[in-house]
XYZ file of C-alpha atoms in Angstrom:
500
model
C 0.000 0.000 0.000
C 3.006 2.349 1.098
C 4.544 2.285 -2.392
C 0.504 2.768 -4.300
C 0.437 5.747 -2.325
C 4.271 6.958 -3.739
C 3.086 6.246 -6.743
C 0.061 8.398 -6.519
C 2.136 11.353 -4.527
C 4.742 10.749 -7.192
C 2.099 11.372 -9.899
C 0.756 14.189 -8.684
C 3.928 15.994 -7.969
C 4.644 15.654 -11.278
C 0.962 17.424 -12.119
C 2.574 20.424 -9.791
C 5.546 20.748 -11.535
C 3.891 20.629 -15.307
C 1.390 23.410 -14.002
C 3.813 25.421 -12.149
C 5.923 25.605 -14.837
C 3.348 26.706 -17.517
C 2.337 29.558 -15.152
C -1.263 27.580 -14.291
C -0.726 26.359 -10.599
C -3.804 27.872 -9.746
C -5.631 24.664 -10.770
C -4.857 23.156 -7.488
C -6.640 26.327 -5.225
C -9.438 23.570 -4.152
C -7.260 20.888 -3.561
C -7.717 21.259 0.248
C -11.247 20.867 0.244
C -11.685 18.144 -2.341
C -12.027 14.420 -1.342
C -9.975 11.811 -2.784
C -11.988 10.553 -5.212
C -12.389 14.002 -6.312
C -8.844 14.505 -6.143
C -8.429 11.507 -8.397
C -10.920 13.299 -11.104
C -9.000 16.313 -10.776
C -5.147 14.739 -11.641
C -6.860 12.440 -14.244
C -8.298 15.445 -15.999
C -5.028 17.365 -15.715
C -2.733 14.715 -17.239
C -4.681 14.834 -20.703
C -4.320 18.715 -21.120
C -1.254 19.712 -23.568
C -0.522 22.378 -20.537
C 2.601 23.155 -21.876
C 1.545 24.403 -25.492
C -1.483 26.536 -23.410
C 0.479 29.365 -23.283
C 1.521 28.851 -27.337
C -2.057 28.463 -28.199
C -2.948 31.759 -26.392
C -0.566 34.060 -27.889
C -1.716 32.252 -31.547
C -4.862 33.138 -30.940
C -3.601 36.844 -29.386
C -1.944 37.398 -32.258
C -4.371 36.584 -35.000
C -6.800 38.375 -32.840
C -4.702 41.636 -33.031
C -3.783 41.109 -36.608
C -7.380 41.502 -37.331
C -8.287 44.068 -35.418
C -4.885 46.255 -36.408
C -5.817 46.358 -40.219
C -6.200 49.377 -41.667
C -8.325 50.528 -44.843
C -5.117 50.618 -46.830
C -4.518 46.736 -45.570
C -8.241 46.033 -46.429
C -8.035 47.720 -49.802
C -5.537 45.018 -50.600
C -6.460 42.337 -49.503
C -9.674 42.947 -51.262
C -7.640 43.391 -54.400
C -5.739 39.777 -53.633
C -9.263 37.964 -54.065
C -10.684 36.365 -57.195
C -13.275 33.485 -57.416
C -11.824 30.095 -58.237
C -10.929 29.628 -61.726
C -13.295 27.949 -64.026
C -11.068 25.057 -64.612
C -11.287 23.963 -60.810
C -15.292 24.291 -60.271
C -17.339 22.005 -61.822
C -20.318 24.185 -61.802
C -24.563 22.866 -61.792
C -24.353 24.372 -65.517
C -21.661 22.830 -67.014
C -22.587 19.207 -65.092
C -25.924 19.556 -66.921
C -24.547 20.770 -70.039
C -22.359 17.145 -69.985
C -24.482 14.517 -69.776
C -21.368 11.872 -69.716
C -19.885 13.626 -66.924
C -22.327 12.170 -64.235
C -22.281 8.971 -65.196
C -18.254 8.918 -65.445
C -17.564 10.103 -62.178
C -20.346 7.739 -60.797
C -18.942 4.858 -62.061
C -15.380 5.410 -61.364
C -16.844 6.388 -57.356
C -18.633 3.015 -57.067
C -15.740 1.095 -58.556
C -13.699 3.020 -55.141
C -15.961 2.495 -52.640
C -16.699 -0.912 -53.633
C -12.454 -1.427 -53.296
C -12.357 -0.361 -49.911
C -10.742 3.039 -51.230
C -13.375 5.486 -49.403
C -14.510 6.366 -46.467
C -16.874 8.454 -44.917
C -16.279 10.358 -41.695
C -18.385 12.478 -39.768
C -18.111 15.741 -37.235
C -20.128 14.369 -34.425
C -19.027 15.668 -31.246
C -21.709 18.584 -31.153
C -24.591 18.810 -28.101
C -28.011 20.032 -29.011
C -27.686 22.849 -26.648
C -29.140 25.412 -29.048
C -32.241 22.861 -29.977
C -33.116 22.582 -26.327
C -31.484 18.821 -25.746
C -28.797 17.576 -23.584
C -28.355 14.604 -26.311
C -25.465 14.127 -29.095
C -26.855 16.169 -31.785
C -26.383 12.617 -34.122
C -29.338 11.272 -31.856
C -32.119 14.432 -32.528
C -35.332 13.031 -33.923
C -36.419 15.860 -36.063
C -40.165 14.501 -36.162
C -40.205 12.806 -39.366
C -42.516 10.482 -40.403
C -40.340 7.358 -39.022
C -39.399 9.427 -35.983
C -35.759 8.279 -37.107
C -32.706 10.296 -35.595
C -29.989 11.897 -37.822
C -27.390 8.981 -37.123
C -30.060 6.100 -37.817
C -30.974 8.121 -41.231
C -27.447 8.447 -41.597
C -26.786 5.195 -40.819
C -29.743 3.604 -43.216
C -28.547 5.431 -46.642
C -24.802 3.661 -45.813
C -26.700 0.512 -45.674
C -28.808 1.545 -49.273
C -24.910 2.838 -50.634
C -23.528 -0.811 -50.349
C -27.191 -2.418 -51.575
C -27.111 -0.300 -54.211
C -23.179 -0.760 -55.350
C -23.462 -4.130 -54.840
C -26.507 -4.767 -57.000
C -25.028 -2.486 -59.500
C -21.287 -4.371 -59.785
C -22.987 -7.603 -58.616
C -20.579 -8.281 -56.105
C -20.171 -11.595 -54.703
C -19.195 -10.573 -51.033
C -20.914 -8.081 -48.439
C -19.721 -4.605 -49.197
C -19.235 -3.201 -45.736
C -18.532 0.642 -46.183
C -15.898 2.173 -43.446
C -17.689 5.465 -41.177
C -15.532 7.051 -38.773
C -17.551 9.140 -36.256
C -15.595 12.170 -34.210
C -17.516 12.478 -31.026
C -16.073 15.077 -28.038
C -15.824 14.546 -24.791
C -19.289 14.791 -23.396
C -20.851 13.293 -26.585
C -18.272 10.024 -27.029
C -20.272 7.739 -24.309
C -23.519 8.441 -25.214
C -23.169 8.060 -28.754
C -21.332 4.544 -28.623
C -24.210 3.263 -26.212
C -27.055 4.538 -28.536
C -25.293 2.722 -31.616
C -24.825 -0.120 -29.126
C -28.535 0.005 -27.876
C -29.477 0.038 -31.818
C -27.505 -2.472 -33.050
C -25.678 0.116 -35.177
C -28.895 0.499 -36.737
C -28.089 -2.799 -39.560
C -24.450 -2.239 -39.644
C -21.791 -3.972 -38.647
C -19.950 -2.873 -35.798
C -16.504 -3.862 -37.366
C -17.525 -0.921 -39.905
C -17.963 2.101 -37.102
C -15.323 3.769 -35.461
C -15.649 6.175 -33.059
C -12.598 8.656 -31.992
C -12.493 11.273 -29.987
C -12.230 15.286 -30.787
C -9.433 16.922 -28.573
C -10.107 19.121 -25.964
C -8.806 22.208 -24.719
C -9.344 24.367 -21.559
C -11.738 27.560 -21.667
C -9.487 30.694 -20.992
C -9.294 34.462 -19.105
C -8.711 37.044 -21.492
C -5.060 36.922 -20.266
C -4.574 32.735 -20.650
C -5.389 31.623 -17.690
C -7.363 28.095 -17.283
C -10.893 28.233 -15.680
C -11.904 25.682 -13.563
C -15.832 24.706 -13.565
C -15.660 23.348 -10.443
C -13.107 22.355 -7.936
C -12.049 19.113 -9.040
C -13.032 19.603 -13.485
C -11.428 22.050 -15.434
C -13.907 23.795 -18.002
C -13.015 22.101 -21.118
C -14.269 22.755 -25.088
C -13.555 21.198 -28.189
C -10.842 22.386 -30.310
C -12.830 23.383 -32.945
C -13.572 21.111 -36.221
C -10.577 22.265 -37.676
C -8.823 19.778 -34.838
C -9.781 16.732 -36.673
C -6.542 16.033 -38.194
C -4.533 16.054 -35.501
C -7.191 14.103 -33.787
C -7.172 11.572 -36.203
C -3.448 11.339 -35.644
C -3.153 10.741 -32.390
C -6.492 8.558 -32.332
C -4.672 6.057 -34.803
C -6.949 6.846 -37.377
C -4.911 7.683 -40.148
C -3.143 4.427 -39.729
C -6.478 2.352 -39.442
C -7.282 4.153 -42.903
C -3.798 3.258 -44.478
C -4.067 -0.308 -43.416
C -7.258 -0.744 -44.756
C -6.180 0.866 -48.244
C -8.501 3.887 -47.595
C -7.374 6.611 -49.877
C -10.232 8.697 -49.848
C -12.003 10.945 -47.355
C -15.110 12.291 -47.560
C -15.834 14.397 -43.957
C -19.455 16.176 -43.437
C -21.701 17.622 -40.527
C -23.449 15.680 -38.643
C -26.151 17.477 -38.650
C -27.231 17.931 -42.442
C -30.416 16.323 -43.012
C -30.048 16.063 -46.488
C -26.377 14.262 -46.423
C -25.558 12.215 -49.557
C -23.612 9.679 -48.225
C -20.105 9.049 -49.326
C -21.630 10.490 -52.806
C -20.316 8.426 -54.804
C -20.198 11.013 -57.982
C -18.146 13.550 -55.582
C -15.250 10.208 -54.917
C -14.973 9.689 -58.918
C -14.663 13.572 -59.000
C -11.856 13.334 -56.861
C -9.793 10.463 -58.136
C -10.724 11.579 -62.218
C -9.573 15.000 -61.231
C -6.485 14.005 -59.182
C -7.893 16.496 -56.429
C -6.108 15.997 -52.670
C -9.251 18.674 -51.218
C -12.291 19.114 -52.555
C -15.237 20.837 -51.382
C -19.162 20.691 -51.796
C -20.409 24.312 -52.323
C -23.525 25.673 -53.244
C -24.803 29.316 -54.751
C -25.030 31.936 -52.021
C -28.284 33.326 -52.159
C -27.914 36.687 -50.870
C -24.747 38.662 -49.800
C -25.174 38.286 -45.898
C -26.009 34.063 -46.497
C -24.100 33.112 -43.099
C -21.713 30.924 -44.958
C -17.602 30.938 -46.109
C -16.546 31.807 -49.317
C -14.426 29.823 -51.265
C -11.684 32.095 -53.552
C -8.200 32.696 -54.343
C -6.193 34.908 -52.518
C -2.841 35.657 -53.641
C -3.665 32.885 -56.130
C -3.631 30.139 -53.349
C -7.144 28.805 -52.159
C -8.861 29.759 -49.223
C -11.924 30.005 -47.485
C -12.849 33.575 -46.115
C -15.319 32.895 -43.027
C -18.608 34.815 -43.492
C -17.930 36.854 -40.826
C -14.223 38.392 -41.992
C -15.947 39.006 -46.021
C -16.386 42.806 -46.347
C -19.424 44.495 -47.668
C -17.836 45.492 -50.707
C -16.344 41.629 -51.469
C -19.906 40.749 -49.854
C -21.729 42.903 -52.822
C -19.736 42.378 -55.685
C -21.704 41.077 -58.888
C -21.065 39.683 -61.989
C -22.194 41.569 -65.714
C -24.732 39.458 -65.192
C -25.852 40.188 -61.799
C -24.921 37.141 -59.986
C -22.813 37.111 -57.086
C -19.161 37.097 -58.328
C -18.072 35.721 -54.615
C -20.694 33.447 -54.806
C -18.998 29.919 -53.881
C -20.436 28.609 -50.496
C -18.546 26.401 -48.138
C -21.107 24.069 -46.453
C -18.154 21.841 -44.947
C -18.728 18.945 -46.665
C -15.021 18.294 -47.612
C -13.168 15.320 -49.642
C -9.003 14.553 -48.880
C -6.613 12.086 -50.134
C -5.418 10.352 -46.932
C -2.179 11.562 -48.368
C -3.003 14.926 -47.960
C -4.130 15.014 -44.407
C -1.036 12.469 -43.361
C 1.489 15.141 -45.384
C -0.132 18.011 -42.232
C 1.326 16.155 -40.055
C 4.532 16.070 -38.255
C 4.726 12.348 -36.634
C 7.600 13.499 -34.456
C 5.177 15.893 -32.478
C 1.660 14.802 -33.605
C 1.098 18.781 -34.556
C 0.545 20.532 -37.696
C 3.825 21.092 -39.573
C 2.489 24.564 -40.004
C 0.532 26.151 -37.330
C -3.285 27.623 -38.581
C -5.078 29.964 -36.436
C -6.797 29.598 -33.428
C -9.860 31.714 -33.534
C -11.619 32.586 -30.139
C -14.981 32.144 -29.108
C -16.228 34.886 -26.479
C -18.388 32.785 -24.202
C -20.349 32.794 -21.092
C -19.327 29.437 -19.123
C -20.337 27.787 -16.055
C -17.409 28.404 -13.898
C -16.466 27.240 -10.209
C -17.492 29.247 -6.861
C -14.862 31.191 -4.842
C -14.565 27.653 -2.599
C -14.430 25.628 -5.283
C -17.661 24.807 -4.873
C -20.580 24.039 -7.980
C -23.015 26.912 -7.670
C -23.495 27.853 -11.264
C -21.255 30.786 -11.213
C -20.931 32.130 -14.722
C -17.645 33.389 -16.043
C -18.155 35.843 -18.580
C -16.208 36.086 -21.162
C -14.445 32.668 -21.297
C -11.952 32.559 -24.305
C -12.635 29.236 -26.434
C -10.092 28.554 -28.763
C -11.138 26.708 -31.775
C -9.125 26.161 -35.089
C -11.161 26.119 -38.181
C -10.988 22.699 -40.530
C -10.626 25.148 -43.857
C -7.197 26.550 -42.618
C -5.331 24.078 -44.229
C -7.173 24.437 -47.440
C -4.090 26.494 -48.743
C -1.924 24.146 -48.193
C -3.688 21.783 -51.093
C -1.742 21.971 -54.339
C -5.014 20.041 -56.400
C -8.104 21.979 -54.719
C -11.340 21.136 -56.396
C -15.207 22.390 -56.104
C -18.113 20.522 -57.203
C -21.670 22.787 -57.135
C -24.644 20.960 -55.257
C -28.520 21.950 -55.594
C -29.294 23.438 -52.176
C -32.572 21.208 -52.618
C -30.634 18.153 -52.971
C -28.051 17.913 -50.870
C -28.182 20.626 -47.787
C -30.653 21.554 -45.039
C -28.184 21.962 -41.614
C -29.983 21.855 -38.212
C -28.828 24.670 -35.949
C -31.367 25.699 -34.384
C -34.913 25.287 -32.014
C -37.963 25.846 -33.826
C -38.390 28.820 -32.329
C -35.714 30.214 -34.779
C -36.440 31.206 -38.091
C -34.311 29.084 -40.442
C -32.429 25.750 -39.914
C -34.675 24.025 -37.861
C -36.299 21.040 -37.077
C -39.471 22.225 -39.392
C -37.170 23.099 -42.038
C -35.177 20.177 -42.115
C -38.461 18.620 -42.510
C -39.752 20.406 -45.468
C -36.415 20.197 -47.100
C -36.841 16.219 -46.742
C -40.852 16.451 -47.881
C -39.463 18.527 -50.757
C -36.674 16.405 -51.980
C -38.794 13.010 -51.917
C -42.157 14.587 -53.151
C -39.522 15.281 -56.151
C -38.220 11.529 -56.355
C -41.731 9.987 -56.147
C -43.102 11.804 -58.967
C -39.591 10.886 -60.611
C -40.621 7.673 -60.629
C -44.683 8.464 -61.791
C -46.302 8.847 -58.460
C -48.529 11.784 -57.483
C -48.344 13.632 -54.350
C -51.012 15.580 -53.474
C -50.329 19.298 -52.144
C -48.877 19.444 -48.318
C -48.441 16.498 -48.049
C -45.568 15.179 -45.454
C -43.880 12.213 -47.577
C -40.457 10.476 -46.604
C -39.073 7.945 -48.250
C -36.873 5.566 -46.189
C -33.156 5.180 -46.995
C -34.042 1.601 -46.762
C -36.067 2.322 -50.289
C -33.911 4.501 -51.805
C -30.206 6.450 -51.766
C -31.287 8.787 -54.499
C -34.125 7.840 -55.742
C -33.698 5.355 -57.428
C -35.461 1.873 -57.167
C -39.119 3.463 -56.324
C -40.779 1.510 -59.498
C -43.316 0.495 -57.084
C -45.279 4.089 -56.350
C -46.186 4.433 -60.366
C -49.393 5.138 -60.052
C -49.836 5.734 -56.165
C -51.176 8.996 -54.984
C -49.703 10.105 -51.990
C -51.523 12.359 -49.123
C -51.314 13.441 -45.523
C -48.576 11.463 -43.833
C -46.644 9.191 -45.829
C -43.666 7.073 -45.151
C -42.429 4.762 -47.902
C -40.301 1.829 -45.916
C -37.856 -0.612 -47.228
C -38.433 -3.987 -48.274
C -37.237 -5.279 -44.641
C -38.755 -2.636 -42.324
């Protein structure tokens, strides 16, 4: 027992020195008053934080910060001047996909033939609550009130299982096609979410075919880079942001899971787009036939002030200005024919070569090579009481530093966009219903919408208003709805799959 306890007073000396050092020894004010299991909590919580780079990350984030705020008109001017939309050659616009009618088809064919290798996977940014929707829940487990009641993951889950159906029909494969997902969760999301697929049974899946890894963490900051604790014995800890997923893949083994399964694709989305195509298999021939190491989904803005990045050149190097750092006058700028000449949207769903996201990577460290920004967050956090104590004390103001995951977009020497119809392929959940876009209702309509449109594809009729979904157990795309010529469809209507 004597030399269990060392250990443990050995191990937490060792905390004492790492925080003392870094100029955070405040950490330890409670420890008095804690217990030891408490104590325990505390040390275990304090060994996982990078303390040491704390103080790096701060003035990063300090110094972008002031680099924004120091520009002047002059430095506006030209930086304004530095920006032009991305050259024809590298978008493959809604226009010039219709105006090909083998170029669908080509990249379709040469995406199956991929996927059905092993060669892509898809990967989603899962770690988000529903805070802002009014749930305590994983986003990924939000039932939006459909017709089937299903939650984004399930759904998500489902059109994987129609994907390999449908690619093994198609190539008439002789095996199981079992399609790779890689789920990030975050701290407060990862147990949750692997009971729930657990609970479900991975909703049809196989669990061999789900991985789940975890987003880093960081502590929440003072204004002058100090860590604040949420109670005595946690520190208050956020995600790093989504642009922390490839350094989180790194040191969650990821990247080598991918290589050893001769994954050379990537195709990363949100978790909580209702309308997700999943691992589209057009957008994976697009990016081998192209020889692309990023490419992005993007749609046309709608208006100036649509609360989405832009995707450009600057200097001649890609990049994605976030909505909120695009001036009025980039904001406003039109084409001679009156459409937005910034007009490329980033919706964040992103393709990489494994390659690429490997080549970020320095192995020695398990950091970027090169350092992107960390952007702060200005937020009011629950924050320990002057004991130590829980009391829901708010600290206002807490810095959260997040990194974005379209910083390294410059770094890509083969970027490529491919156009989406906002119809087809995005409708993001964000928000309560109380909110007046991007909400459970409109997710809903966007989903009535898109499969009124497949049903009367295939020669059904759906009467006016009424609230259709077809399962992804019947259909990826719609295709394979032969059976509803003729049907008329009103009220409520879900169309299941053969086996529900």
């Amino acid at each position: 027992m004597e030399n269990g306890h060392g250990n443990v007073e050995e191990r937490r000396r060792v905390q004492k020195e790492r925080y003392r050092k870094a100029g955070q020894e405040h950490v330890f004010q409670f420890e008095e008053s804690l217990s030891e299991a408490q104590k325990e909590i505390l040390y275990k919580e304090l060994e996982s934080i990078p303390v040491e780079r704390i103080e790096s990350y701060y003035k990063n984030a300090c110094d972008f910060k002031s680099s924004q705020e120091k520009l002047t008109l002059d430095d506006i001017k030209s930086t304004e001047a530095s920006l032009t939309p991305l050259a024809d050659k590298d978008l493959i616009s809604l226009a010039r996909q219709q105006s090909d009618p083998n170029l669908i088809p080509q990249y379709f064919n040469r995406g199956i033939e991929l996927i059905s290798q092993g060669k892509a996977a898809a990967l989603v940014l899962g770690g988000g609550q529903g805070t802002r929707l009014s749930a305590t829940d994983p986003k990924g487990m939000y039932d939006i009130l459909l017709p089937s009641h299903k939650s984004l993951f399930q759904i998500q889950a489902e059109k994987l299982i129609a994907l390999q159906n449908l690619i093994q029909k198609r190539l008439n494969l002789s095996n199981p096609l079992q399609i790779p997902w890689y789920i990030m969760t975050s701290k407060p999301t990862d147990k949750p979410t692997r009971e729930f697929f657990s609970s479900n049974n991975y909703f049809g899946l196989s669990a061999s075919q789900v991985t789940f890894f975890e987003q880093e963490v960081l502590p929440c900051l003072t204004n002058t880079g100090k860590i604040i604790m949420e109670s005595g014995h946690n520190v208050a800890l956020t995600p790093n942001g989504n642009g922390g997923l490839y350094t989180s893949m790194y040191r969650n083994n990821i990247l080598s899971d991918m290589k050893s399964k001769g994954i050379e694709y990537v195709y990363q989305y949100c978790v909580d787009n209702i309308l997700i195509r999943m691992l589209d298999p057009v957008f994976i021939g697009f990016m081998n036939i192209t020889n692309s190491d990023v490419a992005l989904k993007i749609l046309s803005k709608t208006a100036p002030d649509e609360r989405v990045g832009v995707l450009c050149m600057k200097d001649g190097i890609p990049t994605i200005i976030e909505y909120s750092e695009v001036t009025d006058n980039v904001r406003n700028q039109r084409n001679v024919d009156g459409k937005l000449r910034f007009a490329a949207g980033h919706i964040c769903m992103n393709g990489f070569s494994r390659a690429f996201i490997e080549n970020l990577i320095d192995s020695s460290t398990g950091q970027l090579k090169e350092a992107i920004p960390y952007h702060i967050a200005v937020k009011d956090i629950k924050a320990a009481g002057e004991a130590g104590e829980d009391k829901g004390r708010i600290a206002k103001g807490a810095w959260k530093l997040e990194q974005f995951v379209f910083d390294v977009f410059p770094k890509s020497e083969r970027i490529r966009a491919w156009e989406v119809e906002r119809e087809d392929e995005f409708s993001p959940l964000k928000n309560n219903d109380g909110a007046a876009s991007d909400n459970p209702r409109t997710c809903r309509d966007s989903v009535y919408r898109l499969h009124t449109k497949w049903v009367e594809r295939a020669g059904g009729k759906v009467e006016a208003g009424t609230q259709i979904e077809v399962s992804p157990l019947a259909s990826y795309d719609g295709e394979g709805l032969e059976r509803v010529k003729g049907q008329t469809f009103s009220g409520v209507a879900h169309i299941k799959g053969d086996k529900e």
